[in-house]
Amino acid sequence: MRFTKDHEWVEVDDNGIATVGVTAYAAEQLGDVVFVETPDVGKTVKAGDGFAVVESVKAASDVYAPVSGEVVEANAALGDAPETVNAAPEAAGWFAKVKLANPAEVDALMDRHAYETYLQTL
Amino acid sequence: MAESTPNTEEGAPLKTTPLHEAHIALGARMVPFAGYDMPVQYTEGVLKEHLWTRQHAGIFDVSHMGQARLRGVAPLAAFEEVVPGDFINLKPGRQKYSVLLNRTGGIVDDLMAGRPITLDGTGDDGLFVVVNGACKDNDFKVIADELAGQVVIERLETRALIALQGPEAAAVFQHYVPAAQAMVFMDIRLMTGFGVDLIVSRSGYTGEDGYEISVPEDAADDVWNILLSDPRVKPIGLGARDSLRLEAGLPLYGHDLDETVSPVEGDLTFAINKKRREQRDFPGAARIVAELAEGPARVRVALKVLEGAPAREGAEIADATGAVIGIVTSGGYSPVLKAGIAMGFVPPAHAAVGAQLKVIVRGKPQGAEVVKAPFVPHRYVRKLPA
């Protein structure tokens, strides 16, 4: 699993499909998630683009695409159970799967050790 | 990930309330609000704090709000020169919601004003007013200017204000201050409790039963901690305070109300006294009376969002054809209804309960229906149990 400074995570499978979500730190900062707007399947995203929106009682927050590619699946389960983002942010609370356009983008992201070191600077 | 509604404010260093250290000790997340460093949530978070208040009792630090005494030869009559309510006939021991008006009938602030008395009926001393924290300096300047020579304003800056709200709030408070049992909604009393002098009203900003308790700042920590030691009570931050007042259909100054909005547009006509409408003796009376007769150009409505994301402040409101007719002035997620709820302004032709409208969230139109406020029924105690 790789991480961004904006607190998204990416996990790439053998077929070059990246699963994307927000980190446990992000979920904690957001508070109770009450709504998630996932990207439409078929949409092409660029790393750094607005990708999804996650809403707490208090506010709406943008989630940025950590990698470029085509959205091939969105986590429909979040529609009825947005609280999954809090319960399992780095597992069942994933947002979408992206067919990587440029696998090298993943290598540029932080590994868990680097991300946890980064969190200590916040 | 980035929050699209930043919690930052520019300007002067933040003030703190007498309960600041108590919030830090409770693990609160602090944010700037109305010039103060205030708790937006505690460790359990907005959703749980909200639901706890609806089911049990929540304690809120609202010491940022402005408390003052207005005194003079005839302070009630004088006060009527800046508000549209009937204050001359306000009985000792009662308080009333009102709006401070500018000369064009716009709302400078909304407020509570009352005549606190002791249990034996003494202590009546002018008018005790509580105004919004972000507006207080301007409010008291406006009142001082408009009522120069008629009232003297004593700002009560050494008093904290604590709200205790929820279905179990009364039982908790009455355990410590038994005399508060005799109060009903909008009663206000001078009392002794926790060993100090209190100004207590049975009112609040959540739609629940409860009390607002003005305490000397030196005693604030003690009163807070004693009430909080009851297992029915949890601390509630500004985040849940906002979602609670939204469910209760209560407007938020600076969002749903401002200097351009009249009380008719703001759906606050209950605060415009009938006799005074005839007398037209309040600021902006020409506009306000005309709006009462002919209807305003826009009116505040309550909207239930029927699908999709919550509609928040700034979202456009459209009619069934897609034409933009108004704007959301506050909105969010209702933890009780588990749906998006909002307030906004639309032309009266679209304001009837049941009107089918759209709210535009991030470019997408979503169905919304005008509903009767409040979204969640008020539970005020207007009559004592027999």
Coordinates of C-alpha atoms in Angstrom, one line a residue:
Chain A
M1 CA 0.0 0.0 0.0
R2 CA 1.2 3.5 -0.9
F3 CA 0.2 6.9 0.5
T4 CA -0.1 10.5 -0.4
K5 CA 0.5 13.7 1.6
D6 CA -3.3 14.3 1.2
H7 CA -4.0 11.1 3.1
E8 CA -5.2 8.8 0.2
W9 CA -3.9 5.3 -0.1
V10 CA -3.4 3.1 -3.2
E11 CA -3.0 -0.6 -3.5
V12 CA -2.2 -2.1 -6.9
D13 CA -3.0 -5.6 -7.9
D14 CA -1.3 -7.9 -10.5
N15 CA -3.5 -6.5 -13.3
G16 CA -2.5 -2.9 -12.8
I17 CA -5.7 -2.0 -11.1
A18 CA -5.3 0.4 -8.2
T19 CA -7.7 0.4 -5.3
V20 CA -8.0 3.9 -3.8
G21 CA -9.2 5.1 -0.4
V22 CA -8.5 7.5 2.5
T23 CA -6.2 6.6 5.3
A24 CA -7.1 5.8 8.9
Y25 CA -5.7 9.2 9.8
A26 CA -8.0 11.0 7.3
A27 CA -11.0 9.1 8.5
E28 CA -10.2 10.1 12.1
Q29 CA -9.8 13.7 11.1
L30 CA -13.1 13.7 9.0
G31 CA -15.2 12.3 11.9
D32 CA -18.3 10.4 11.2
V33 CA -18.7 10.0 7.4
V34 CA -22.4 10.5 6.4
F35 CA -22.1 10.6 2.6
V36 CA -19.6 9.6 0.0
E37 CA -19.7 10.7 -3.6
T38 CA -17.6 8.2 -5.6
P39 CA -16.4 8.8 -9.1
D40 CA -18.4 7.6 -12.1
V41 CA -17.2 4.4 -13.7
G42 CA -15.5 5.1 -17.0
K43 CA -14.3 8.5 -16.0
T44 CA -10.7 9.3 -16.7
V45 CA -8.9 11.0 -13.8
K46 CA -5.5 12.6 -13.5
A47 CA -3.4 12.4 -10.4
G48 CA -4.3 15.4 -8.2
D49 CA -7.8 15.9 -9.7
G50 CA -10.8 16.0 -7.5
F51 CA -11.9 12.4 -7.4
A52 CA -14.5 11.9 -4.7
V53 CA -16.2 13.9 -2.0
V54 CA -16.6 12.7 1.5
E55 CA -19.1 14.4 3.9
S56 CA -19.2 14.5 7.6
V57 CA -22.1 16.1 9.6
K58 CA -20.0 19.3 9.6
A59 CA -18.4 19.7 6.2
A60 CA -17.7 18.3 2.7
S61 CA -14.1 17.4 1.9
D62 CA -12.6 16.7 -1.5
V63 CA -10.6 13.5 -2.1
Y64 CA -8.0 13.8 -4.8
A65 CA -7.0 11.1 -7.2
P66 CA -3.6 9.8 -6.1
V67 CA -2.9 8.2 -9.5
S68 CA -4.0 8.8 -13.2
G69 CA -6.2 6.3 -15.1
E70 CA -9.7 5.2 -15.8
V71 CA -12.2 4.5 -13.0
V72 CA -13.2 0.8 -13.5
E73 CA -15.3 0.3 -10.3
A74 CA -16.7 2.4 -7.5
N75 CA -17.5 1.1 -4.1
A76 CA -21.3 1.0 -4.3
A77 CA -21.6 -0.3 -0.7
L78 CA -20.7 3.2 0.6
G79 CA -24.0 4.4 -0.7
D80 CA -25.9 2.7 2.1
A81 CA -23.1 2.4 4.6
P82 CA -20.8 5.5 4.4
E83 CA -19.7 4.8 8.0
T84 CA -17.6 2.0 6.5
V85 CA -15.0 4.7 5.8
N86 CA -14.6 5.2 9.5
A87 CA -14.9 1.5 10.4
A88 CA -12.4 0.1 7.9
P89 CA -10.8 3.1 6.0
E90 CA -8.0 1.0 4.6
A91 CA -10.0 -2.0 3.6
A92 CA -13.8 -2.2 3.0
G93 CA -14.0 1.6 3.0
W94 CA -12.2 1.9 -0.3
F95 CA -13.7 4.4 -2.8
A96 CA -12.9 3.3 -6.3
K97 CA -10.6 1.2 -8.5
V98 CA -8.5 2.8 -11.2
K99 CA -6.9 1.2 -14.2
L100 CA -3.4 2.8 -14.0
A101 CA -2.4 5.0 -16.9
N102 CA 1.1 5.4 -15.6
P103 CA 2.2 2.8 -13.1
A104 CA 5.4 4.8 -12.3
E105 CA 3.1 7.3 -10.4
V106 CA 2.6 4.7 -7.7
D107 CA 6.4 4.3 -7.1
A108 CA 6.6 8.0 -6.4
L109 CA 4.2 7.7 -3.5
M110 CA 5.2 7.1 0.1
D111 CA 5.4 3.6 1.6
R112 CA 3.8 3.1 5.1
H113 CA 7.0 3.9 7.0
A114 CA 7.5 7.1 5.1
Y115 CA 3.8 8.0 5.6
E116 CA 3.9 7.4 9.3
T117 CA 7.0 9.5 9.6
Y118 CA 5.2 12.2 7.7
L119 CA 2.2 12.0 10.0
Q120 CA 4.5 12.7 12.9
T121 CA 5.4 16.0 11.3
L122 CA 1.7 17.2 11.3
Chain B
M1 CA -8.2 15.3 1.0
A2 CA -8.9 18.9 1.8
E3 CA -11.7 20.5 3.8
S4 CA -13.7 22.8 1.6
T5 CA -15.1 24.9 4.4
P6 CA -12.0 26.1 6.3
N7 CA -12.2 26.9 10.0
T8 CA -9.8 29.8 9.9
E9 CA -10.6 33.4 10.6
E10 CA -8.4 36.4 9.9
G11 CA -7.4 39.1 12.3
A12 CA -7.0 39.6 16.0
P13 CA -5.6 37.0 18.4
L14 CA -8.4 34.7 19.6
K15 CA -10.1 35.3 22.9
T16 CA -10.8 32.4 25.3
T17 CA -13.8 31.7 27.5
P18 CA -13.5 30.9 31.2
L19 CA -14.0 27.2 30.2
H20 CA -11.1 27.1 27.7
E21 CA -8.9 24.8 29.9
A22 CA -11.8 22.5 30.6
H23 CA -12.3 22.0 26.8
I24 CA -8.6 21.2 26.3
A25 CA -8.7 18.8 29.2
L26 CA -11.7 17.0 27.6
G27 CA -9.7 16.6 24.4
A28 CA -11.8 19.0 22.4
R29 CA -10.8 20.0 18.8
M30 CA -10.6 23.8 19.0
V31 CA -11.4 26.2 16.2
P32 CA -11.8 29.9 15.8
F33 CA -15.4 31.0 16.2
A34 CA -16.7 34.5 16.8
G35 CA -13.3 35.7 17.7
Y36 CA -12.9 32.9 20.4
D37 CA -11.0 29.6 20.5
M38 CA -13.9 27.3 20.8
P39 CA -14.6 23.5 20.9
V40 CA -16.0 22.3 17.6
Q41 CA -16.2 18.7 18.9
Y42 CA -15.0 16.6 21.7
T43 CA -13.6 13.1 21.4
E44 CA -16.8 11.3 20.4
G45 CA -17.4 13.5 17.4
V46 CA -20.3 15.5 16.0
L47 CA -22.7 12.7 15.2
K48 CA -22.6 11.0 18.6
E49 CA -22.7 14.4 20.4
H50 CA -25.8 15.3 18.4
L51 CA -27.6 12.1 19.1
W52 CA -26.6 12.1 22.8
T53 CA -28.2 15.6 23.1
R54 CA -31.4 14.3 21.5
Q55 CA -31.5 11.3 23.8
H56 CA -30.0 12.5 27.1
A57 CA -28.3 15.8 28.0
G58 CA -25.6 17.8 26.4
I59 CA -23.6 20.7 28.0
F60 CA -22.4 23.6 25.8
D61 CA -20.1 26.5 26.5
V62 CA -21.7 29.5 24.9
S63 CA -19.7 32.1 26.9
H64 CA -18.7 33.8 23.6
M65 CA -22.3 35.2 23.5
G66 CA -22.8 38.7 24.6
Q67 CA -24.7 39.3 27.9
A68 CA -25.8 42.7 29.1
R69 CA -28.2 44.6 31.3
L70 CA -30.1 47.6 29.8
R71 CA -31.2 50.0 32.4
G72 CA -33.0 53.3 32.3
V73 CA -36.1 55.2 33.2
A74 CA -38.2 53.1 30.9
P75 CA -35.9 50.5 29.4
L76 CA -38.6 48.2 28.0
A77 CA -40.3 51.1 26.1
A78 CA -36.9 52.3 24.9
F79 CA -35.9 48.8 23.7
E80 CA -39.0 48.8 21.5
E81 CA -37.4 51.5 19.4
V82 CA -34.9 48.9 18.0
V83 CA -37.0 45.7 17.9
P84 CA -40.5 44.8 16.6
G85 CA -41.6 42.8 19.6
D86 CA -43.9 43.7 22.5
F87 CA -41.5 44.4 25.4
I88 CA -43.6 46.9 27.3
N89 CA -46.0 44.1 28.3
L90 CA -43.2 41.6 28.9
K91 CA -43.9 40.2 32.4
P92 CA -41.3 40.0 35.1
G93 CA -39.8 36.5 35.0
R94 CA -40.3 36.0 31.2
Q95 CA -38.0 36.3 28.2
K96 CA -38.7 36.7 24.5
Y97 CA -36.9 36.1 21.2
S98 CA -36.5 39.2 19.1
V99 CA -34.5 40.8 16.3
L100 CA -32.5 44.0 16.4
L101 CA -33.4 45.9 13.3
N102 CA -31.6 48.5 11.2
R103 CA -33.5 51.5 9.7
T104 CA -34.3 49.6 6.5
G105 CA -35.9 46.7 8.4
G106 CA -32.9 44.4 8.0
I107 CA -31.8 42.2 10.9
V108 CA -28.7 43.4 12.8
D109 CA -28.8 40.4 15.1
D110 CA -31.3 38.0 16.7
L111 CA -31.4 37.9 20.5
M112 CA -33.1 36.9 23.7
A113 CA -34.3 39.6 26.1
G114 CA -35.9 39.0 29.5
R115 CA -36.7 40.2 32.9
P116 CA -35.1 37.8 35.4
I117 CA -36.6 37.9 38.9
T118 CA -36.0 36.0 42.1
L119 CA -38.3 33.2 43.3
D120 CA -40.1 35.7 45.6
G121 CA -40.6 38.1 42.7
T122 CA -37.9 40.7 43.4
G123 CA -34.8 41.7 41.6
D124 CA -36.4 43.1 38.4
D125 CA -33.7 45.3 37.0
G126 CA -34.1 46.5 33.5
L127 CA -33.7 44.1 30.6
F128 CA -31.2 41.2 30.5
V129 CA -30.2 40.6 26.9
V130 CA -28.1 37.8 25.2
V131 CA -26.9 38.4 21.7
N132 CA -24.6 36.4 19.3
G133 CA -20.9 36.4 20.0
A134 CA -19.8 37.5 16.5
C135 CA -22.2 40.4 16.6
K136 CA -22.0 41.6 20.2
D137 CA -19.7 44.6 19.9
N138 CA -21.8 46.0 17.0
D139 CA -25.1 45.2 18.6
F140 CA -24.3 47.0 21.8
K141 CA -23.0 50.0 19.8
V142 CA -26.2 50.1 17.7
I143 CA -28.3 49.9 20.9
A144 CA -26.2 52.6 22.6
D145 CA -26.4 54.9 19.6
E146 CA -30.1 54.4 18.9
L147 CA -31.1 54.6 22.5
A148 CA -28.7 57.3 23.7
G149 CA -30.0 59.1 26.8
Q150 CA -32.6 56.4 27.4
V151 CA -30.6 53.3 28.4
V152 CA -27.3 52.6 29.9
I153 CA -25.8 49.3 28.8
E154 CA -23.8 47.2 31.4
R155 CA -22.0 44.5 29.6
L156 CA -21.7 41.4 31.8
E157 CA -18.2 40.4 30.6
T158 CA -17.3 38.6 33.8
R159 CA -20.1 36.0 33.4
A160 CA -19.9 32.7 31.5
L161 CA -22.9 31.1 29.8
I162 CA -23.5 27.4 29.9
A163 CA -26.4 25.6 28.1
L164 CA -27.7 22.3 29.3
Q165 CA -30.0 20.7 26.7
G166 CA -31.8 17.5 26.0
P167 CA -34.7 15.4 27.4
E168 CA -32.7 14.6 30.6
A169 CA -31.3 18.2 31.1
A170 CA -34.1 19.4 33.3
A171 CA -33.8 16.4 35.7
V172 CA -30.0 16.9 35.9
F173 CA -30.2 20.7 36.5
Q174 CA -33.1 20.4 39.0
H175 CA -31.1 18.0 41.1
Y176 CA -28.7 20.8 41.9
V177 CA -31.1 23.7 41.6
P178 CA -34.5 22.3 42.7
A179 CA -36.2 25.7 42.4
A180 CA -35.8 25.5 38.6
Q181 CA -38.6 22.9 38.6
A182 CA -41.1 25.7 38.7
M183 CA -39.9 27.3 35.4
V184 CA -41.5 26.7 32.0
F185 CA -40.1 27.5 28.6
M186 CA -38.9 31.1 28.3
D187 CA -39.1 31.7 32.1
I188 CA -36.0 33.5 33.4
R189 CA -35.0 33.6 37.1
L190 CA -32.3 35.0 39.4
M191 CA -31.3 32.0 41.5
T192 CA -28.7 30.8 43.9
G193 CA -27.1 27.5 42.8
F194 CA -23.7 25.9 43.2
G195 CA -23.1 28.5 45.8
V196 CA -23.2 31.5 43.4
D197 CA -25.7 33.8 41.8
L198 CA -27.2 32.5 38.5
I199 CA -29.4 33.9 35.8
V200 CA -31.3 30.9 34.5
S201 CA -33.7 30.7 31.6
R202 CA -35.5 27.6 30.4
S203 CA -34.6 27.9 26.8
G204 CA -31.9 26.9 24.3
Y205 CA -30.9 26.5 20.7
T206 CA -31.4 22.8 20.1
G207 CA -35.2 22.4 20.1
E208 CA -34.9 20.4 23.3
D209 CA -36.0 21.2 26.8
G210 CA -33.2 22.6 28.9
Y211 CA -31.7 25.6 30.6
E212 CA -29.2 28.4 29.7
I213 CA -27.3 29.3 32.8
S214 CA -25.3 32.6 33.3
V215 CA -22.7 32.1 36.0
P216 CA -19.9 34.3 37.4
E217 CA -16.7 33.4 35.5
D218 CA -14.9 32.3 38.6
A219 CA -17.5 29.6 39.2
A220 CA -17.8 28.5 35.6
D221 CA -15.4 25.6 35.9
D222 CA -17.2 24.3 39.0
V223 CA -20.6 24.5 37.5
W224 CA -19.4 22.9 34.3
N225 CA -17.7 20.0 36.1
I226 CA -20.5 19.4 38.5
L227 CA -23.1 19.1 35.7
L228 CA -20.7 17.1 33.6
S229 CA -20.1 14.6 36.5
D230 CA -23.7 13.4 35.9
P231 CA -23.5 10.3 33.7
R232 CA -26.5 11.7 31.7
V233 CA -24.4 14.7 30.6
K234 CA -21.7 14.9 27.9
P235 CA -19.9 17.9 26.5
I236 CA -21.2 19.1 23.1
G237 CA -19.2 21.2 20.6
L238 CA -20.2 23.8 18.1
G239 CA -20.4 21.2 15.3
A240 CA -23.4 19.4 17.0
R241 CA -24.8 22.7 18.2
D242 CA -25.1 23.7 14.5
S243 CA -26.7 20.4 13.4
L244 CA -29.1 20.5 16.4
R245 CA -30.3 24.0 15.7
L246 CA -30.7 23.2 12.0
E247 CA -32.9 20.2 12.8
A248 CA -34.8 22.5 15.2
G249 CA -35.4 24.9 12.2
L250 CA -33.8 27.8 14.1
P251 CA -32.0 30.3 11.9
L252 CA -28.3 31.1 12.4
Y253 CA -27.3 34.7 12.2
G254 CA -24.7 35.5 9.6
H255 CA -25.9 32.7 7.5
D256 CA -29.8 32.5 7.4
L257 CA -30.2 36.1 8.6
D258 CA -28.2 39.2 7.9
E259 CA -28.6 43.0 7.5
T260 CA -30.5 42.6 4.2
V261 CA -33.0 40.1 5.5
S262 CA -36.2 41.4 7.1
P263 CA -38.0 39.4 9.8
V264 CA -40.8 38.7 7.2
E265 CA -38.3 37.3 4.8
G266 CA -36.6 35.4 7.6
D267 CA -40.0 33.7 8.5
L268 CA -39.9 35.4 11.9
T269 CA -43.2 37.2 11.6
F270 CA -44.1 35.8 15.1
A271 CA -41.6 38.3 16.4
I272 CA -43.5 41.2 15.0
N273 CA -46.1 42.3 17.5
K274 CA -49.6 42.8 15.9
K275 CA -50.3 46.0 17.6
R276 CA -47.0 47.4 16.7
R277 CA -47.6 46.5 13.0
E278 CA -50.5 49.0 13.2
Q279 CA -48.4 51.6 15.0
R280 CA -45.5 51.1 12.6
D281 CA -43.2 52.3 15.4
F282 CA -40.1 50.1 14.8
P283 CA -37.1 50.5 12.4
G284 CA -37.9 49.7 8.8
A285 CA -41.6 49.5 9.6
A286 CA -42.6 50.8 6.1
R287 CA -40.8 47.9 4.4
I288 CA -41.9 45.3 7.0
V289 CA -45.6 46.3 7.0
A290 CA -45.6 46.3 3.2
E291 CA -44.0 42.8 3.1
L292 CA -46.7 41.6 5.5
A293 CA -49.4 43.0 3.3
E294 CA -48.1 42.1 -0.1
G295 CA -45.6 39.3 0.6
P296 CA -41.9 39.6 0.6
A297 CA -39.7 39.0 -2.5
R298 CA -38.1 36.0 -0.9
V299 CA -38.8 33.9 2.2
R300 CA -36.8 31.5 4.3
V301 CA -38.0 27.9 3.9
A302 CA -37.0 24.5 5.3
L303 CA -35.9 22.0 2.7
K304 CA -35.6 18.2 3.0
V305 CA -33.1 16.9 0.4
L306 CA -34.7 13.8 -1.1
E307 CA -31.6 12.2 -2.7
G308 CA -27.9 12.5 -2.9
A309 CA -25.4 14.6 -1.0
P310 CA -26.4 17.1 1.7
A311 CA -26.9 20.6 0.3
R312 CA -24.8 23.1 2.2
E313 CA -24.6 26.9 2.4
G314 CA -24.2 28.5 -1.1
A315 CA -25.9 25.7 -3.0
E316 CA -28.4 27.0 -5.6
I317 CA -32.1 26.2 -5.4
A318 CA -33.9 25.6 -8.7
D319 CA -37.6 25.0 -9.6
A320 CA -38.9 21.9 -11.3
T321 CA -37.8 23.4 -14.7
G322 CA -34.3 23.9 -13.5
A323 CA -34.4 27.7 -13.3
V324 CA -32.4 29.0 -10.3
I325 CA -34.8 30.6 -7.8
G326 CA -32.8 30.8 -4.6
I327 CA -29.9 29.8 -2.5
V328 CA -29.3 27.6 0.5
T329 CA -28.2 29.6 3.5
S330 CA -27.4 26.7 5.8
G331 CA -27.6 23.0 5.3
G332 CA -26.1 19.7 6.3
Y333 CA -26.9 16.2 7.4
S334 CA -29.6 15.5 9.9
P335 CA -28.4 12.7 12.2
V336 CA -32.1 12.1 13.3
L337 CA -33.7 12.0 9.9
K338 CA -30.6 10.5 8.3
A339 CA -31.0 12.8 5.3
G340 CA -29.8 16.2 4.0
I341 CA -31.7 19.1 5.4
A342 CA -31.3 22.8 4.6
M343 CA -32.7 26.3 5.0
G344 CA -32.7 28.7 2.1
F345 CA -34.5 31.6 0.5
V346 CA -37.0 31.3 -2.4
P347 CA -39.8 33.4 -3.8
P348 CA -43.1 32.9 -1.9
A349 CA -44.6 31.2 -5.0
H350 CA -42.3 28.3 -4.4
A351 CA -42.4 28.4 -0.6
A352 CA -45.6 26.3 0.1
V353 CA -45.1 23.1 2.1
G354 CA -44.8 20.3 -0.3
A355 CA -43.3 22.3 -3.2
Q356 CA -41.0 20.2 -5.2
L357 CA -37.7 21.9 -5.9
K358 CA -34.1 21.1 -6.7
V359 CA -30.9 21.8 -4.9
I360 CA -27.7 22.0 -7.0
V361 CA -24.9 20.2 -5.3
R362 CA -21.5 20.2 -7.2
G363 CA -23.4 20.9 -10.4
K364 CA -25.9 18.1 -10.0
P365 CA -29.6 18.9 -9.4
Q366 CA -31.1 16.8 -6.6
G367 CA -34.7 16.6 -5.5
A368 CA -35.7 18.6 -2.5
E369 CA -39.1 19.3 -0.9
V370 CA -40.3 22.3 1.1
V371 CA -41.3 21.0 4.5
K372 CA -42.7 22.5 7.7
A373 CA -40.1 23.6 10.2
P374 CA -38.9 22.2 12.6
F375 CA -37.4 19.1 11.0
V376 CA -37.4 17.4 14.4
P377 CA -40.2 18.4 16.8
H378 CA -39.4 20.8 19.6
R379 CA -39.8 19.4 23.1
Y380 CA -40.1 22.6 25.0
V381 CA -41.9 22.4 28.4
R382 CA -44.6 25.0 28.1
K383 CA -46.7 23.7 31.0
L384 CA -45.7 22.1 34.2
P385 CA -47.0 18.6 34.7
A386 CA -50.0 18.6 37.0

